[in-house]
PDB file of C-alpha atoms in Angstrom:
ATOM      1  CA  UNK A   1     -22.243 -10.155  -6.891  1.00  0.00           C
ATOM      2  CA  UNK A   2     -20.306 -13.098  -5.016  1.00  0.00           C
ATOM      3  CA  UNK A   3     -22.260 -16.234  -5.072  1.00  0.00           C
ATOM      4  CA  UNK A   4     -21.375 -19.099  -2.556  1.00  0.00           C
ATOM      5  CA  UNK A   5     -22.975 -22.670  -2.021  1.00  0.00           C
ATOM      6  CA  UNK A   6     -22.663 -24.412   1.298  1.00  0.00           C
ATOM      7  CA  UNK A   7     -21.489 -28.122   0.819  1.00  0.00           C
ATOM      8  CA  UNK A   8     -21.129 -30.720   3.689  1.00  0.00           C
ATOM      9  CA  UNK A   9     -17.476 -31.555   4.777  1.00  0.00           C
ATOM     10  CA  UNK A  10     -17.177 -35.405   4.856  1.00  0.00           C
ATOM     11  CA  UNK A  11     -16.863 -36.624   8.327  1.00  0.00           C
ATOM     12  CA  UNK A  12     -16.992 -33.640  10.601  1.00  0.00           C
ATOM     13  CA  UNK A  13     -20.491 -32.414  10.066  1.00  0.00           C
ATOM     14  CA  UNK A  14     -19.511 -28.786   9.269  1.00  0.00           C
ATOM     15  CA  UNK A  15     -19.971 -26.862   6.171  1.00  0.00           C
ATOM     16  CA  UNK A  16     -17.787 -25.032   3.683  1.00  0.00           C
ATOM     17  CA  UNK A  17     -18.246 -22.319   1.490  1.00  0.00           C
ATOM     18  CA  UNK A  18     -17.358 -22.556  -2.230  1.00  0.00           C
ATOM     19  CA  UNK A  19     -17.128 -19.440  -3.910  1.00  0.00           C
ATOM     20  CA  UNK A  20     -17.143 -18.873  -7.700  1.00  0.00           C
ATOM     21  CA  UNK A  21     -13.942 -18.027  -9.613  1.00  0.00           C
ATOM     22  CA  UNK A  22     -14.922 -14.484 -10.025  1.00  0.00           C
ATOM     23  CA  UNK A  23     -15.481 -13.736  -6.460  1.00  0.00           C
ATOM     24  CA  UNK A  24     -11.995 -15.643  -5.567  1.00  0.00           C
ATOM     25  CA  UNK A  25     -10.341 -13.453  -8.364  1.00  0.00           C
ATOM     26  CA  UNK A  26     -12.189 -10.297  -6.749  1.00  0.00           C
ATOM     27  CA  UNK A  27     -10.366 -11.257  -3.291  1.00  0.00           C
ATOM     28  CA  UNK A  28      -7.243 -11.949  -4.582  1.00  0.00           C
ATOM     29  CA  UNK A  29      -7.329  -8.479  -6.766  1.00  0.00           C
ATOM     30  CA  UNK A  30      -8.154  -6.723  -3.096  1.00  0.00           C
ATOM     31  CA  UNK A  31      -5.445  -8.658  -1.335  1.00  0.00           C
ATOM     32  CA  UNK A  32      -2.780  -7.884  -3.952  1.00  0.00           C
ATOM     33  CA  UNK A  33      -4.019  -4.352  -3.975  1.00  0.00           C
ATOM     34  CA  UNK A  34      -3.445  -4.169   0.007  1.00  0.00           C
ATOM     35  CA  UNK A  35      -0.116  -6.058  -0.196  1.00  0.00           C
ATOM     36  CA  UNK A  36       1.154  -3.617  -2.817  1.00  0.00           C
ATOM     37  CA  UNK A  37       0.137  -0.554  -0.820  1.00  0.00           C
ATOM     38  CA  UNK A  38       1.557  -1.860   2.235  1.00  0.00           C
ATOM     39  CA  UNK A  39       4.798  -3.060   0.546  1.00  0.00           C
ATOM     40  CA  UNK A  40       5.028   0.416  -1.245  1.00  0.00           C
ATOM     41  CA  UNK A  41       4.473   2.332   1.838  1.00  0.00           C
ATOM     42  CA  UNK A  42       6.240   0.125   4.339  1.00  0.00           C
ATOM     43  CA  UNK A  43       8.992  -0.419   2.014  1.00  0.00           C
ATOM     44  CA  UNK A  44       9.549   3.403   1.198  1.00  0.00           C
ATOM     45  CA  UNK A  45       8.960   4.524   4.985  1.00  0.00           C
ATOM     46  CA  UNK A  46      11.366   1.349   6.130  1.00  0.00           C
ATOM     47  CA  UNK A  47      14.304   2.521   3.982  1.00  0.00           C
ATOM     48  CA  UNK A  48      13.807   6.020   4.820  1.00  0.00           C
ATOM     49  CA  UNK A  49      13.996   5.249   8.469  1.00  0.00           C
ATOM     50  CA  UNK A  50      17.041   3.341   8.094  1.00  0.00           C
ATOM     51  CA  UNK A  51      18.861   6.170   6.597  1.00  0.00           C
ATOM     52  CA  UNK A  52      19.514   8.013   9.983  1.00  0.00           C
ATOM     53  CA  UNK A  53      19.100  11.796  10.489  1.00  0.00           C
ATOM     54  CA  UNK A  54      18.867  12.524   6.758  1.00  0.00           C
ATOM     55  CA  UNK A  55      15.934   9.991   6.269  1.00  0.00           C
ATOM     56  CA  UNK A  56      12.373  10.323   5.688  1.00  0.00           C
ATOM     57  CA  UNK A  57      11.341  12.378   8.520  1.00  0.00           C
ATOM     58  CA  UNK A  58      14.112  14.682   8.958  1.00  0.00           C
ATOM     59  CA  UNK A  59      15.383  15.685   5.619  1.00  0.00           C
ATOM     60  CA  UNK A  60      13.187  17.557   3.017  1.00  0.00           C
ATOM     61  CA  UNK A  61      12.182  15.378   0.261  1.00  0.00           C
ATOM     62  CA  UNK A  62      13.674  16.252  -3.332  1.00  0.00           C
ATOM     63  CA  UNK A  63      10.945  15.546  -5.794  1.00  0.00           C
ATOM     64  CA  UNK A  64      13.461  14.335  -8.163  1.00  0.00           C
ATOM     65  CA  UNK A  65      14.875  11.809  -5.794  1.00  0.00           C
ATOM     66  CA  UNK A  66      11.075  10.568  -5.118  1.00  0.00           C
ATOM     67  CA  UNK A  67      10.649  10.078  -8.900  1.00  0.00           C
ATOM     68  CA  UNK A  68      13.953   8.165  -9.030  1.00  0.00           C
ATOM     69  CA  UNK A  69      12.827   5.816  -6.356  1.00  0.00           C
ATOM     70  CA  UNK A  70       9.427   5.335  -7.867  1.00  0.00           C
ATOM     71  CA  UNK A  71      11.016   4.429 -11.443  1.00  0.00           C
ATOM     72  CA  UNK A  72      13.351   1.867  -9.707  1.00  0.00           C
ATOM     73  CA  UNK A  73      10.606   0.536  -8.063  1.00  0.00           C
ATOM     74  CA  UNK A  74       8.309   0.245 -11.301  1.00  0.00           C
ATOM     75  CA  UNK A  75      11.322  -1.220 -13.161  1.00  0.00           C
ATOM     76  CA  UNK A  76      11.461  -3.818 -10.577  1.00  0.00           C
ATOM     77  CA  UNK A  77       7.750  -4.686 -10.930  1.00  0.00           C
ATOM     78  CA  UNK A  78       7.703  -4.412 -14.452  1.00  0.00           C
ATOM     79  CA  UNK A  79      10.399  -6.976 -14.924  1.00  0.00           C
ATOM     80  CA  UNK A  80       8.535  -9.122 -12.477  1.00  0.00           C
ATOM     81  CA  UNK A  81       5.510  -9.429 -14.473  1.00  0.00           C
ATOM     82  CA  UNK A  82       7.045  -9.067 -18.056  1.00  0.00           C
ATOM     83  CA  UNK A  83       5.654  -5.578 -18.743  1.00  0.00           C
ATOM     84  CA  UNK A  84       6.117  -4.046 -22.222  1.00  0.00           C
ATOM     85  CA  UNK A  85       7.968  -0.491 -22.411  1.00  0.00           C
ATOM     86  CA  UNK A  86       4.577   1.148 -22.963  1.00  0.00           C
ATOM     87  CA  UNK A  87       3.067  -0.467 -19.819  1.00  0.00           C
ATOM     88  CA  UNK A  88       6.264   0.500 -17.790  1.00  0.00           C
ATOM     89  CA  UNK A  89       5.877   4.161 -18.884  1.00  0.00           C
ATOM     90  CA  UNK A  90       2.198   4.117 -17.865  1.00  0.00           C
ATOM     91  CA  UNK A  91       2.844   2.630 -14.650  1.00  0.00           C
ATOM     92  CA  UNK A  92       5.400   5.102 -13.927  1.00  0.00           C
ATOM     93  CA  UNK A  93       3.074   8.060 -14.524  1.00  0.00           C
ATOM     94  CA  UNK A  94       0.446   6.487 -12.180  1.00  0.00           C
ATOM     95  CA  UNK A  95       3.168   5.770  -9.618  1.00  0.00           C
ATOM     96  CA  UNK A  96       4.778   9.157  -9.784  1.00  0.00           C
ATOM     97  CA  UNK A  97       1.359  10.724  -9.758  1.00  0.00           C
ATOM     98  CA  UNK A  98       0.455   8.915  -6.494  1.00  0.00           C
ATOM     99  CA  UNK A  99       3.696   9.489  -4.936  1.00  0.00           C
ATOM    100  CA  UNK A 100       3.534  13.458  -5.694  1.00  0.00           C
ATOM    101  CA  UNK A 101      -0.168  13.581  -4.144  1.00  0.00           C
ATOM    102  CA  UNK A 102       1.019  11.425  -0.997  1.00  0.00           C
ATOM    103  CA  UNK A 103       4.306  13.213  -0.434  1.00  0.00           C
ATOM    104  CA  UNK A 104       2.707  16.357   1.201  1.00  0.00           C
ATOM    105  CA  UNK A 105       1.235  13.895   3.688  1.00  0.00           C
ATOM    106  CA  UNK A 106       4.547  13.482   5.253  1.00  0.00           C
ATOM    107  CA  UNK A 107       4.852  16.923   6.861  1.00  0.00           C
ATOM    108  CA  UNK A 108       1.046  16.442   8.144  1.00  0.00           C
ATOM    109  CA  UNK A 109       2.009  13.414   9.612  1.00  0.00           C
ATOM    110  CA  UNK A 110       4.897  14.783  11.198  1.00  0.00           C
ATOM    111  CA  UNK A 111       2.882  17.669  12.579  1.00  0.00           C
ATOM    112  CA  UNK A 112       0.401  15.517  13.932  1.00  0.00           C
ATOM    113  CA  UNK A 113       3.042  13.564  15.945  1.00  0.00           C
ATOM    114  CA  UNK A 114       4.350  16.930  17.518  1.00  0.00           C
ATOM    115  CA  UNK A 115       0.895  17.887  18.356  1.00  0.00           C
ATOM    116  CA  UNK A 116       0.037  14.531  19.902  1.00  0.00           C
ATOM    117  CA  UNK A 117       3.336  14.566  22.130  1.00  0.00           C
ATOM    118  CA  UNK A 118       2.414  18.240  23.310  1.00  0.00           C
ATOM    119  CA  UNK A 119      -1.139  17.247  23.962  1.00  0.00           C
ATOM    120  CA  UNK A 120      -0.154  14.398  26.145  1.00  0.00           C
ATOM    121  CA  UNK A 121       2.875  16.058  27.765  1.00  0.00           C
ATOM    122  CA  UNK A 122       0.689  19.133  28.629  1.00  0.00           C
ATOM    123  CA  UNK A 123      -0.010  19.678  32.435  1.00  0.00           C
ATOM    124  CA  UNK A 124      -3.827  19.246  31.812  1.00  0.00           C
ATOM    125  CA  UNK A 125      -5.032  16.649  29.329  1.00  0.00           C
ATOM    126  CA  UNK A 126      -7.357  18.120  26.821  1.00  0.00           C
ATOM    127  CA  UNK A 127      -9.344  15.102  25.630  1.00  0.00           C
ATOM    128  CA  UNK A 128     -11.565  17.213  23.139  1.00  0.00           C
ATOM    129  CA  UNK A 129      -7.990  18.244  21.502  1.00  0.00           C
ATOM    130  CA  UNK A 130      -6.795  14.654  21.530  1.00  0.00           C
ATOM    131  CA  UNK A 131     -10.209  13.346  19.972  1.00  0.00           C
ATOM    132  CA  UNK A 132      -9.960  15.904  17.295  1.00  0.00           C
ATOM    133  CA  UNK A 133      -6.408  15.171  16.397  1.00  0.00           C
ATOM    134  CA  UNK A 134      -7.365  11.563  16.324  1.00  0.00           C
ATOM    135  CA  UNK A 135     -10.504  12.266  13.872  1.00  0.00           C
ATOM    136  CA  UNK A 136      -8.082  14.251  11.457  1.00  0.00           C
ATOM    137  CA  UNK A 137      -5.673  11.464  11.401  1.00  0.00           C
ATOM    138  CA  UNK A 138      -8.239   8.968  10.772  1.00  0.00           C
ATOM    139  CA  UNK A 139      -9.562  11.238   7.819  1.00  0.00           C
ATOM    140  CA  UNK A 140      -6.025  11.580   6.680  1.00  0.00           C
ATOM    141  CA  UNK A 141      -5.332   7.613   6.737  1.00  0.00           C
ATOM    142  CA  UNK A 142      -8.640   7.497   4.845  1.00  0.00           C
ATOM    143  CA  UNK A 143      -7.858   9.711   1.993  1.00  0.00           C
ATOM    144  CA  UNK A 144      -4.319   8.009   1.973  1.00  0.00           C
ATOM    145  CA  UNK A 145      -5.849   4.682   1.559  1.00  0.00           C
ATOM    146  CA  UNK A 146      -8.389   5.912  -1.073  1.00  0.00           C
ATOM    147  CA  UNK A 147      -5.566   7.555  -3.295  1.00  0.00           C
ATOM    148  CA  UNK A 148      -3.091   4.331  -3.025  1.00  0.00           C
ATOM    149  CA  UNK A 149      -6.307   2.082  -4.025  1.00  0.00           C
ATOM    150  CA  UNK A 150      -7.149   4.455  -6.916  1.00  0.00           C
ATOM    151  CA  UNK A 151      -3.575   4.075  -8.137  1.00  0.00           C
ATOM    152  CA  UNK A 152      -3.641   0.390  -7.740  1.00  0.00           C
ATOM    153  CA  UNK A 153      -6.548   0.045  -9.859  1.00  0.00           C
ATOM    154  CA  UNK A 154      -5.334   2.337 -12.377  1.00  0.00           C
ATOM    155  CA  UNK A 155      -2.259   0.257 -12.439  1.00  0.00           C
ATOM    156  CA  UNK A 156      -4.231  -2.985 -12.420  1.00  0.00           C
ATOM    157  CA  UNK A 157      -5.805  -1.644 -15.697  1.00  0.00           C
ATOM    158  CA  UNK A 158      -2.698  -1.474 -17.348  1.00  0.00           C
ATOM    159  CA  UNK A 159      -1.700  -5.056 -16.805  1.00  0.00           C
ATOM    160  CA  UNK A 160      -2.984  -8.085 -18.548  1.00  0.00           C
ATOM    161  CA  UNK A 161      -4.799 -10.587 -16.426  1.00  0.00           C
ATOM    162  CA  UNK A 162      -1.691 -13.073 -16.716  1.00  0.00           C
ATOM    163  CA  UNK A 163       0.272 -10.329 -15.684  1.00  0.00           C
ATOM    164  CA  UNK A 164      -1.762  -9.608 -12.551  1.00  0.00           C
ATOM    165  CA  UNK A 165      -1.591 -13.345 -11.742  1.00  0.00           C
ATOM    166  CA  UNK A 166       2.175 -12.909 -11.810  1.00  0.00           C
ATOM    167  CA  UNK A 167       1.969 -10.042  -9.571  1.00  0.00           C
ATOM    168  CA  UNK A 168      -0.333 -11.927  -7.224  1.00  0.00           C
ATOM    169  CA  UNK A 169       2.217 -14.987  -7.057  1.00  0.00           C
ATOM    170  CA  UNK A 170       4.909 -12.390  -6.502  1.00  0.00           C
ATOM    171  CA  UNK A 171       3.001 -10.615  -3.644  1.00  0.00           C
ATOM    172  CA  UNK A 172       2.336 -14.214  -2.230  1.00  0.00           C
ATOM    173  CA  UNK A 173       5.990 -15.117  -2.083  1.00  0.00           C
ATOM    174  CA  UNK A 174       6.858 -11.964  -0.597  1.00  0.00           C
ATOM    175  CA  UNK A 175       4.334 -12.367   1.946  1.00  0.00           C
ATOM    176  CA  UNK A 176       5.643 -15.633   2.896  1.00  0.00           C
ATOM    177  CA  UNK A 177       9.388 -14.501   2.974  1.00  0.00           C
ATOM    178  CA  UNK A 178       8.030 -11.580   5.330  1.00  0.00           C
ATOM    179  CA  UNK A 179       5.771 -14.094   7.189  1.00  0.00           C
ATOM    180  CA  UNK A 180       2.602 -12.315   6.761  1.00  0.00           C
ATOM    181  CA  UNK A 181      -0.581 -13.891   8.053  1.00  0.00           C
ATOM    182  CA  UNK A 182       1.391 -15.799  10.519  1.00  0.00           C
ATOM    183  CA  UNK A 183      -0.974 -17.296  13.175  1.00  0.00           C
TER     184      UNK A 183
END
């Protein structure tokens, strides 16, 4: 449970929340998890889009190729946090399992895009069908998000608090480079 106290800010008459260190750590872990998930998904999809007609959306995904990419990403992450070989192996297993679970969603997303285009191109707009597709896509996104967060929690359990701190700092630096949170 988060505890906070209000303390008056000097000079301007407003109050500022002061949160406990455990509440701050909890928020940092959540931000880190979301940033890592977004980085993984965005980086993978972005690189795949950049590959042209044989990229993520067009070509069949070879599971061995996916495993190679996951291993490379984990190797970089492990180096960033000074992970042991045992930790790296565990992280590889977690990430490969998540990637295998998420890979079939690619075809579902492709099918949904085709359906959406067909629905809006039809002579008569079927709002019920559009809403049904939207609800299905929200459920798909929710399931995807849950699987990614489960994998991130498993990965966090493998790392020490010091390593998670290094990872949080790395995510912060990467966010600054990508201008996340710009006003």
